[in-house]
Amino acid sequence: MKNKKSKIEILVKLDENKIPEKIYWSANDAGINNNETKAAFLSVWDSEKKESLRIDLWTKDMPLDEMKIFFYQILTSMSSTFKRATQDEKMSQVMLDFCDYFAEKLEINK
């Protein structure tokens, strides 16, 4: 099998002030083509500079209550990814404990 490539695309429609009005994403391998979303957070690692780079986008009509849930879900998924990547169960649990605290303080129903 030759080297396979997979493409993920994010298309952002901006208003006159360069504020996102619409965000669409595609991932052909997953059968996703121009699905609309209200928010997208993407992080990549620059190994030369030893720093993470990120793109944080959300539309101006993203509801605040959904943004809080979105952040909660990102934080919990980061805990799971951290555990899978490092095998550090103790720190992963510390992160999940913070996620519970975060949800409680924001009054998010999990």
mmCIF file of N, CA and C in Angstrom:
data_model
loop_
_atom_site.group_PDB
_atom_site.id
_atom_site.type_symbol
_atom_site.label_atom_id
_atom_site.label_comp_id
_atom_site.label_asym_id
_atom_site.label_seq_id
_atom_site.Cartn_x
_atom_site.Cartn_y
_atom_site.Cartn_z
ATOM 1 N N MET A 1 0.837 -1.182 0.000
ATOM 2 C CA MET A 1 0.000 0.000 0.000
ATOM 3 C C MET A 1 0.886 1.250 0.000
ATOM 4 N N LYS A 2 0.593 2.158 -0.887
ATOM 5 C CA LYS A 2 1.342 3.411 -0.931
ATOM 6 C C LYS A 2 0.924 4.295 0.229
ATOM 7 N N ASN A 3 1.725 5.318 0.454
ATOM 8 C CA ASN A 3 1.399 6.263 1.523
ATOM 9 C C ASN A 3 0.028 6.872 1.264
ATOM 10 N N LYS A 4 -0.852 6.708 2.209
ATOM 11 C CA LYS A 4 -2.188 7.262 2.097
ATOM 12 C C LYS A 4 -2.212 8.625 2.771
ATOM 13 N N LYS A 5 -2.989 9.526 2.217
ATOM 14 C CA LYS A 5 -3.138 10.852 2.804
ATOM 15 C C LYS A 5 -4.598 11.068 3.148
ATOM 16 N N SER A 6 -4.808 11.831 4.177
ATOM 17 C CA SER A 6 -6.147 12.188 4.610
ATOM 18 C C SER A 6 -6.185 13.699 4.791
ATOM 19 N N LYS A 7 -7.253 14.309 4.338
ATOM 20 C CA LYS A 7 -7.343 15.761 4.392
ATOM 21 C C LYS A 7 -8.516 16.185 5.269
ATOM 22 N N ILE A 8 -8.243 17.126 6.156
ATOM 23 C CA ILE A 8 -9.270 17.750 6.981
ATOM 24 C C ILE A 8 -9.253 19.235 6.653
ATOM 25 N N GLU A 9 -10.417 19.776 6.346
ATOM 26 C CA GLU A 9 -10.490 21.186 5.961
ATOM 27 C C GLU A 9 -11.471 21.939 6.851
ATOM 28 N N ILE A 10 -11.161 23.203 7.102
ATOM 29 C CA ILE A 10 -12.048 24.099 7.833
ATOM 30 C C ILE A 10 -12.225 25.351 6.967
ATOM 31 N N LEU A 11 -13.473 25.670 6.678
ATOM 32 C CA LEU A 11 -13.808 26.858 5.887
ATOM 33 C C LEU A 11 -14.534 27.833 6.807
ATOM 34 N N VAL A 12 -14.064 29.072 6.850
ATOM 35 C CA VAL A 12 -14.650 30.071 7.736
ATOM 36 C C VAL A 12 -15.157 31.234 6.900
ATOM 37 N N LYS A 13 -16.451 31.532 7.032
ATOM 38 C CA LYS A 13 -17.033 32.710 6.383
ATOM 39 C C LYS A 13 -17.045 33.833 7.403
ATOM 40 N N LEU A 14 -16.428 34.959 7.029
ATOM 41 C CA LEU A 14 -16.276 36.085 7.935
ATOM 42 C C LEU A 14 -17.221 37.218 7.579
ATOM 43 N N ASP A 15 -17.583 38.019 8.579
ATOM 44 C CA ASP A 15 -18.344 39.230 8.288
ATOM 45 C C ASP A 15 -17.372 40.349 7.922
ATOM 46 N N GLU A 16 -17.875 41.555 7.763
ATOM 47 C CA GLU A 16 -17.030 42.679 7.344
ATOM 48 C C GLU A 16 -15.959 43.036 8.370
ATOM 49 N N ASN A 17 -16.149 42.619 9.639
ATOM 50 C CA ASN A 17 -15.165 42.865 10.694
ATOM 51 C C ASN A 17 -14.265 41.663 10.956
ATOM 52 N N LYS A 18 -14.297 40.687 10.043
ATOM 53 C CA LYS A 18 -13.503 39.464 10.129
ATOM 54 C C LYS A 18 -13.872 38.606 11.341
ATOM 55 N N ILE A 19 -15.144 38.665 11.732
ATOM 56 C CA ILE A 19 -15.686 37.816 12.799
ATOM 57 C C ILE A 19 -16.362 36.623 12.125
ATOM 58 N N PRO A 20 -16.075 35.400 12.584
ATOM 59 C CA PRO A 20 -16.699 34.229 11.955
ATOM 60 C C PRO A 20 -18.226 34.255 12.043
ATOM 61 N N GLU A 21 -18.864 34.116 10.881
ATOM 62 C CA GLU A 21 -20.319 34.001 10.821
ATOM 63 C C GLU A 21 -20.737 32.545 10.649
ATOM 64 N N LYS A 22 -19.994 31.822 9.853
ATOM 65 C CA LYS A 22 -20.262 30.410 9.584
ATOM 66 C C LYS A 22 -18.927 29.658 9.558
ATOM 67 N N ILE A 23 -18.943 28.438 10.071
ATOM 68 C CA ILE A 23 -17.773 27.567 10.023
ATOM 69 C C ILE A 23 -18.241 26.230 9.456
ATOM 70 N N TYR A 24 -17.504 25.739 8.470
ATOM 71 C CA TYR A 24 -17.802 24.439 7.868
ATOM 72 C C TYR A 24 -16.537 23.596 7.935
ATOM 73 N N TRP A 25 -16.719 22.278 8.094
ATOM 74 C CA TRP A 25 -15.563 21.397 8.124
ATOM 75 C C TRP A 25 -15.841 20.155 7.313
ATOM 76 N N SER A 26 -14.752 19.617 6.770
ATOM 77 C CA SER A 26 -14.817 18.408 5.955
ATOM 78 C C SER A 26 -13.703 17.465 6.369
ATOM 79 N N ALA A 27 -14.032 16.177 6.354
ATOM 80 C CA ALA A 27 -13.055 15.108 6.586
ATOM 81 C C ALA A 27 -13.494 13.962 5.683
ATOM 82 N N ASN A 28 -12.926 13.939 4.506
ATOM 83 C CA ASN A 28 -13.386 13.005 3.480
ATOM 84 C C ASN A 28 -13.329 11.553 3.925
ATOM 85 N N ASP A 29 -12.280 11.148 4.642
ATOM 86 C CA ASP A 29 -12.177 9.758 5.103
ATOM 87 C C ASP A 29 -13.336 9.364 6.014
ATOM 88 N N ALA A 30 -13.913 10.333 6.699
ATOM 89 C CA ALA A 30 -15.021 10.064 7.613
ATOM 90 C C ALA A 30 -16.376 10.316 6.960
ATOM 91 N N GLY A 31 -16.365 10.707 5.680
ATOM 92 C CA GLY A 31 -17.617 10.978 4.982
ATOM 93 C C GLY A 31 -18.275 12.286 5.385
ATOM 94 N N ILE A 32 -17.484 13.203 5.902
ATOM 95 C CA ILE A 32 -18.006 14.502 6.337
ATOM 96 C C ILE A 32 -17.637 15.537 5.283
ATOM 97 N N ASN A 33 -18.653 16.230 4.757
ATOM 98 C CA ASN A 33 -18.402 17.193 3.694
ATOM 99 C C ASN A 33 -19.157 18.488 3.967
ATOM 100 N N ASN A 34 -18.423 19.522 4.315
ATOM 101 C CA ASN A 34 -18.982 20.851 4.578
ATOM 102 C C ASN A 34 -20.080 20.848 5.636
ATOM 103 N N ASN A 35 -19.845 20.128 6.740
ATOM 104 C CA ASN A 35 -20.778 20.175 7.856
ATOM 105 C C ASN A 35 -20.601 21.494 8.594
ATOM 106 N N GLU A 36 -21.721 22.120 8.928
ATOM 107 C CA GLU A 36 -21.657 23.384 9.651
ATOM 108 C C GLU A 36 -21.439 23.113 11.140
ATOM 109 N N THR A 37 -20.638 23.970 11.761
ATOM 110 C CA THR A 37 -20.411 23.913 13.199
ATOM 111 C C THR A 37 -20.368 25.337 13.734
ATOM 112 N N LYS A 38 -20.543 25.466 15.017
ATOM 113 C CA LYS A 38 -20.497 26.793 15.644
ATOM 114 C C LYS A 38 -19.143 27.102 16.264
ATOM 115 N N ALA A 39 -18.303 26.069 16.441
ATOM 116 C CA ALA A 39 -17.007 26.293 17.067
ATOM 117 C C ALA A 39 -16.024 25.213 16.649
ATOM 118 N N ALA A 40 -14.733 25.597 16.628
ATOM 119 C CA ALA A 40 -13.658 24.652 16.313
ATOM 120 C C ALA A 40 -12.399 25.087 17.043
ATOM 121 N N PHE A 41 -11.784 24.140 17.729
ATOM 122 C CA PHE A 41 -10.498 24.375 18.378
ATOM 123 C C PHE A 41 -9.536 23.350 17.815
ATOM 124 N N LEU A 42 -8.425 23.821 17.299
ATOM 125 C CA LEU A 42 -7.430 22.938 16.701
ATOM 126 C C LEU A 42 -6.072 23.283 17.272
ATOM 127 N N SER A 43 -5.343 22.269 17.741
ATOM 128 C CA SER A 43 -3.995 22.473 18.270
ATOM 129 C C SER A 43 -3.018 21.610 17.496
ATOM 130 N N VAL A 44 -1.862 22.167 17.235
ATOM 131 C CA VAL A 44 -0.772 21.424 16.601
ATOM 132 C C VAL A 44 0.503 21.686 17.391
ATOM 133 N N TRP A 45 1.447 20.744 17.302
ATOM 134 C CA TRP A 45 2.705 20.851 18.048
ATOM 135 C C TRP A 45 3.833 21.245 17.112
ATOM 136 N N ASP A 46 4.529 22.326 17.444
ATOM 137 C CA ASP A 46 5.728 22.743 16.720
ATOM 138 C C ASP A 46 6.920 22.165 17.481
ATOM 139 N N SER A 47 7.485 21.072 16.947
ATOM 140 C CA SER A 47 8.550 20.383 17.686
ATOM 141 C C SER A 47 9.861 21.158 17.677
ATOM 142 N N GLU A 48 10.063 22.039 16.706
ATOM 143 C CA GLU A 48 11.287 22.847 16.704
ATOM 144 C C GLU A 48 11.259 23.887 17.815
ATOM 145 N N LYS A 49 10.125 24.562 17.973
ATOM 146 C CA LYS A 49 9.998 25.607 18.990
ATOM 147 C C LYS A 49 9.529 25.060 20.341
ATOM 148 N N LYS A 50 9.132 23.790 20.348
ATOM 149 C CA LYS A 50 8.615 23.156 21.569
ATOM 150 C C LYS A 50 7.431 23.937 22.140
ATOM 151 N N GLU A 51 6.472 24.216 21.256
ATOM 152 C CA GLU A 51 5.278 24.924 21.701
ATOM 153 C C GLU A 51 4.068 24.492 20.890
ATOM 154 N N SER A 52 2.909 24.632 21.503
ATOM 155 C CA SER A 52 1.678 24.316 20.792
ATOM 156 C C SER A 52 1.169 25.581 20.105
ATOM 157 N N LEU A 53 0.581 25.353 18.962
ATOM 158 C CA LEU A 53 -0.044 26.425 18.191
ATOM 159 C C LEU A 53 -1.518 26.073 18.092
ATOM 160 N N ARG A 54 -2.361 27.066 18.092
ATOM 161 C CA ARG A 54 -3.776 26.734 18.070
ATOM 162 C C ARG A 54 -4.591 27.716 17.243
ATOM 163 N N ILE A 55 -5.716 27.199 16.813
ATOM 164 C CA ILE A 55 -6.727 28.004 16.134
ATOM 165 C C ILE A 55 -8.009 27.812 16.933
ATOM 166 N N ASP A 56 -8.517 28.861 17.504
ATOM 167 C CA ASP A 56 -9.763 28.827 18.266
ATOM 168 C C ASP A 56 -10.775 29.711 17.542
ATOM 169 N N LEU A 57 -11.825 29.110 17.040
ATOM 170 C CA LEU A 57 -12.834 29.848 16.289
ATOM 171 C C LEU A 57 -14.226 29.532 16.815
ATOM 172 N N TRP A 58 -15.077 30.518 16.857
ATOM 173 C CA TRP A 58 -16.488 30.277 17.131
ATOM 174 C C TRP A 58 -17.287 31.381 16.463
ATOM 175 N N THR A 59 -18.488 31.033 16.066
ATOM 176 C CA THR A 59 -19.342 31.995 15.381
ATOM 177 C C THR A 59 -19.945 32.955 16.395
ATOM 178 N N LYS A 60 -20.344 34.107 15.901
ATOM 179 C CA LYS A 60 -20.877 35.109 16.815
ATOM 180 C C LYS A 60 -22.235 34.703 17.382
ATOM 181 N N ASP A 61 -22.865 33.680 16.794
ATOM 182 C CA ASP A 61 -24.139 33.223 17.342
ATOM 183 C C ASP A 61 -24.021 31.934 18.153
ATOM 184 N N MET A 62 -22.801 31.577 18.539
ATOM 185 C CA MET A 62 -22.601 30.397 19.400
ATOM 186 C C MET A 62 -23.210 30.696 20.763
ATOM 187 N N PRO A 63 -24.207 29.915 21.195
ATOM 188 C CA PRO A 63 -24.833 30.177 22.495
ATOM 189 C C PRO A 63 -23.847 29.942 23.645
ATOM 190 N N LEU A 64 -23.910 30.804 24.651
ATOM 191 C CA LEU A 64 -23.000 30.736 25.798
ATOM 192 C C LEU A 64 -23.123 29.406 26.536
ATOM 193 N N ASP A 65 -24.334 28.922 26.723
ATOM 194 C CA ASP A 65 -24.495 27.649 27.430
ATOM 195 C C ASP A 65 -23.862 26.503 26.641
ATOM 196 N N GLU A 66 -23.931 26.531 25.307
ATOM 197 C CA GLU A 66 -23.282 25.509 24.494
ATOM 198 C C GLU A 66 -21.760 25.647 24.533
ATOM 199 N N MET A 67 -21.261 26.885 24.620
ATOM 200 C CA MET A 67 -19.812 27.093 24.712
ATOM 201 C C MET A 67 -19.276 26.487 26.008
ATOM 202 N N LYS A 68 -20.004 26.638 27.100
ATOM 203 C CA LYS A 68 -19.579 26.054 28.373
ATOM 204 C C LYS A 68 -19.528 24.532 28.278
ATOM 205 N N ILE A 69 -20.523 23.932 27.662
ATOM 206 C CA ILE A 69 -20.549 22.474 27.489
ATOM 207 C C ILE A 69 -19.413 22.039 26.569
ATOM 208 N N PHE A 70 -19.194 22.810 25.507
ATOM 209 C CA PHE A 70 -18.110 22.521 24.560
ATOM 210 C C PHE A 70 -16.762 22.485 25.282
ATOM 211 N N PHE A 71 -16.497 23.489 26.116
ATOM 212 C CA PHE A 71 -15.245 23.525 26.879
ATOM 213 C C PHE A 71 -15.150 22.333 27.829
ATOM 214 N N TYR A 72 -16.236 22.029 28.530
ATOM 215 C CA TYR A 72 -16.233 20.890 29.436
ATOM 216 C C TYR A 72 -15.885 19.608 28.684
ATOM 217 N N GLN A 73 -16.514 19.400 27.543
ATOM 218 C CA GLN A 73 -16.257 18.187 26.771
ATOM 219 C C GLN A 73 -14.830 18.153 26.225
ATOM 220 N N ILE A 74 -14.295 19.290 25.825
ATOM 221 C CA ILE A 74 -12.897 19.348 25.370
ATOM 222 C C ILE A 74 -11.962 18.964 26.516
ATOM 223 N N LEU A 75 -12.204 19.528 27.689
ATOM 224 C CA LEU A 75 -11.347 19.231 28.840
ATOM 225 C C LEU A 75 -11.396 17.746 29.209
ATOM 226 N N THR A 76 -12.573 17.145 29.213
ATOM 227 C CA THR A 76 -12.660 15.724 29.549
ATOM 228 C C THR A 76 -12.010 14.865 28.475
ATOM 229 N N SER A 77 -12.166 15.246 27.223
ATOM 230 C CA SER A 77 -11.519 14.451 26.165
ATOM 231 C C SER A 77 -10.001 14.615 26.219
ATOM 232 N N MET A 78 -9.520 15.786 26.623
ATOM 233 C CA MET A 78 -8.075 15.970 26.796
ATOM 234 C C MET A 78 -7.552 15.067 27.904
ATOM 235 N N SER A 79 -8.328 14.880 28.957
ATOM 236 C CA SER A 79 -7.932 13.978 30.042
ATOM 237 C C SER A 79 -7.775 12.562 29.517
ATOM 238 N N SER A 80 -8.722 12.121 28.720
ATOM 239 C CA SER A 80 -8.652 10.769 28.146
ATOM 240 C C SER A 80 -7.473 10.633 27.189
ATOM 241 N N THR A 81 -7.267 11.646 26.366
ATOM 242 C CA THR A 81 -6.155 11.619 25.415
ATOM 243 C C THR A 81 -4.826 11.625 26.152
ATOM 244 N N PHE A 82 -4.743 12.425 27.221
ATOM 245 C CA PHE A 82 -3.522 12.470 28.023
ATOM 246 C C PHE A 82 -3.214 11.090 28.597
ATOM 247 N N LYS A 83 -4.232 10.420 29.115
ATOM 248 C CA LYS A 83 -4.039 9.079 29.679
ATOM 249 C C LYS A 83 -3.565 8.105 28.609
ATOM 250 N N ARG A 84 -4.190 8.148 27.443
ATOM 251 C CA ARG A 84 -3.813 7.250 26.349
ATOM 252 C C ARG A 84 -2.399 7.529 25.852
ATOM 253 N N ALA A 85 -2.021 8.801 25.814
ATOM 254 C CA ALA A 85 -0.712 9.193 25.277
ATOM 255 C C ALA A 85 0.432 8.966 26.259
ATOM 256 N N THR A 86 0.153 9.091 27.572
ATOM 257 C CA THR A 86 1.231 9.041 28.562
ATOM 258 C C THR A 86 1.151 7.840 29.512
ATOM 259 N N GLN A 87 0.011 7.176 29.542
ATOM 260 C CA GLN A 87 -0.242 6.089 30.495
ATOM 261 C C GLN A 87 -0.217 6.574 31.951
ATOM 262 N N ASP A 88 -0.338 7.877 32.150
ATOM 263 C CA ASP A 88 -0.309 8.469 33.490
ATOM 264 C C ASP A 88 -1.740 8.540 34.037
ATOM 265 N N GLU A 89 -2.155 7.448 34.681
ATOM 266 C CA GLU A 89 -3.527 7.362 35.179
ATOM 267 C C GLU A 89 -3.791 8.339 36.323
ATOM 268 N N LYS A 90 -2.800 8.539 37.176
ATOM 269 C CA LYS A 90 -2.974 9.426 38.323
ATOM 270 C C LYS A 90 -3.243 10.864 37.878
ATOM 271 N N MET A 91 -2.428 11.384 36.968
ATOM 272 C CA MET A 91 -2.624 12.768 36.522
ATOM 273 C C MET A 91 -3.899 12.893 35.688
ATOM 274 N N SER A 92 -4.213 11.868 34.936
ATOM 275 C CA SER A 92 -5.460 11.882 34.175
ATOM 276 C C SER A 92 -6.659 12.006 35.114
ATOM 277 N N GLN A 93 -6.605 11.308 36.228
ATOM 278 C CA GLN A 93 -7.694 11.400 37.203
ATOM 279 C C GLN A 93 -7.743 12.789 37.837
ATOM 280 N N VAL A 94 -6.584 13.387 38.085
ATOM 281 C CA VAL A 94 -6.551 14.758 38.609
ATOM 282 C C VAL A 94 -7.236 15.704 37.621
ATOM 283 N N MET A 95 -6.952 15.505 36.343
ATOM 284 C CA MET A 95 -7.577 16.336 35.312
ATOM 285 C C MET A 95 -9.091 16.129 35.295
ATOM 286 N N LEU A 96 -9.534 14.876 35.423
ATOM 287 C CA LEU A 96 -10.977 14.592 35.444
ATOM 288 C C LEU A 96 -11.639 15.177 36.687
ATOM 289 N N ASP A 97 -10.927 15.167 37.807
ATOM 290 C CA ASP A 97 -11.456 15.802 39.018
ATOM 291 C C ASP A 97 -11.665 17.293 38.781
ATOM 292 N N PHE A 98 -10.712 17.935 38.094
ATOM 293 C CA PHE A 98 -10.885 19.351 37.759
ATOM 294 C C PHE A 98 -12.099 19.529 36.845
ATOM 295 N N CYS A 99 -12.278 18.622 35.892
ATOM 296 C CA CYS A 99 -13.423 18.714 34.981
ATOM 297 C C CYS A 99 -14.738 18.663 35.755
ATOM 298 N N ASP A 100 -14.806 17.799 36.765
ATOM 299 C CA ASP A 100 -16.004 17.736 37.616
ATOM 300 C C ASP A 100 -16.222 19.063 38.338
ATOM 301 N N TYR A 101 -15.142 19.618 38.874
ATOM 302 C CA TYR A 101 -15.202 20.924 39.552
ATOM 303 C C TYR A 101 -15.663 22.012 38.572
ATOM 304 N N PHE A 102 -15.091 22.007 37.376
ATOM 305 C CA PHE A 102 -15.432 22.969 36.318
ATOM 306 C C PHE A 102 -16.936 22.897 36.007
ATOM 307 N N ALA A 103 -17.441 21.685 35.816
ATOM 308 C CA ALA A 103 -18.851 21.484 35.488
ATOM 309 C C ALA A 103 -19.749 21.949 36.645
ATOM 310 N N GLU A 104 -19.320 21.653 37.867
ATOM 311 C CA GLU A 104 -20.105 22.062 39.040
ATOM 312 C C GLU A 104 -20.173 23.575 39.130
ATOM 313 N N LYS A 105 -19.050 24.257 38.970
ATOM 314 C CA LYS A 105 -19.027 25.725 39.092
ATOM 315 C C LYS A 105 -19.810 26.398 37.964
ATOM 316 N N LEU A 106 -19.823 25.782 36.779
ATOM 317 C CA LEU A 106 -20.577 26.361 35.657
ATOM 318 C C LEU A 106 -22.018 25.855 35.605
ATOM 319 N N GLU A 107 -22.354 24.990 36.578
ATOM 320 C CA GLU A 107 -23.682 24.389 36.640
ATOM 321 C C GLU A 107 -24.062 23.699 35.339
ATOM 322 N N ILE A 108 -23.107 22.878 34.863
ATOM 323 C CA ILE A 108 -23.319 22.091 33.654
ATOM 324 C C ILE A 108 -23.840 20.721 34.066
ATOM 325 N N ASN A 109 -24.930 20.304 33.479
ATOM 326 C CA ASN A 109 -25.443 18.951 33.716
ATOM 327 C C ASN A 109 -24.696 18.006 32.787
ATOM 328 N N LYS A 110 -23.918 17.099 33.383
ATOM 329 C CA LYS A 110 -23.107 16.183 32.582
ATOM 330 C C LYS A 110 -23.915 15.072 31.986
#
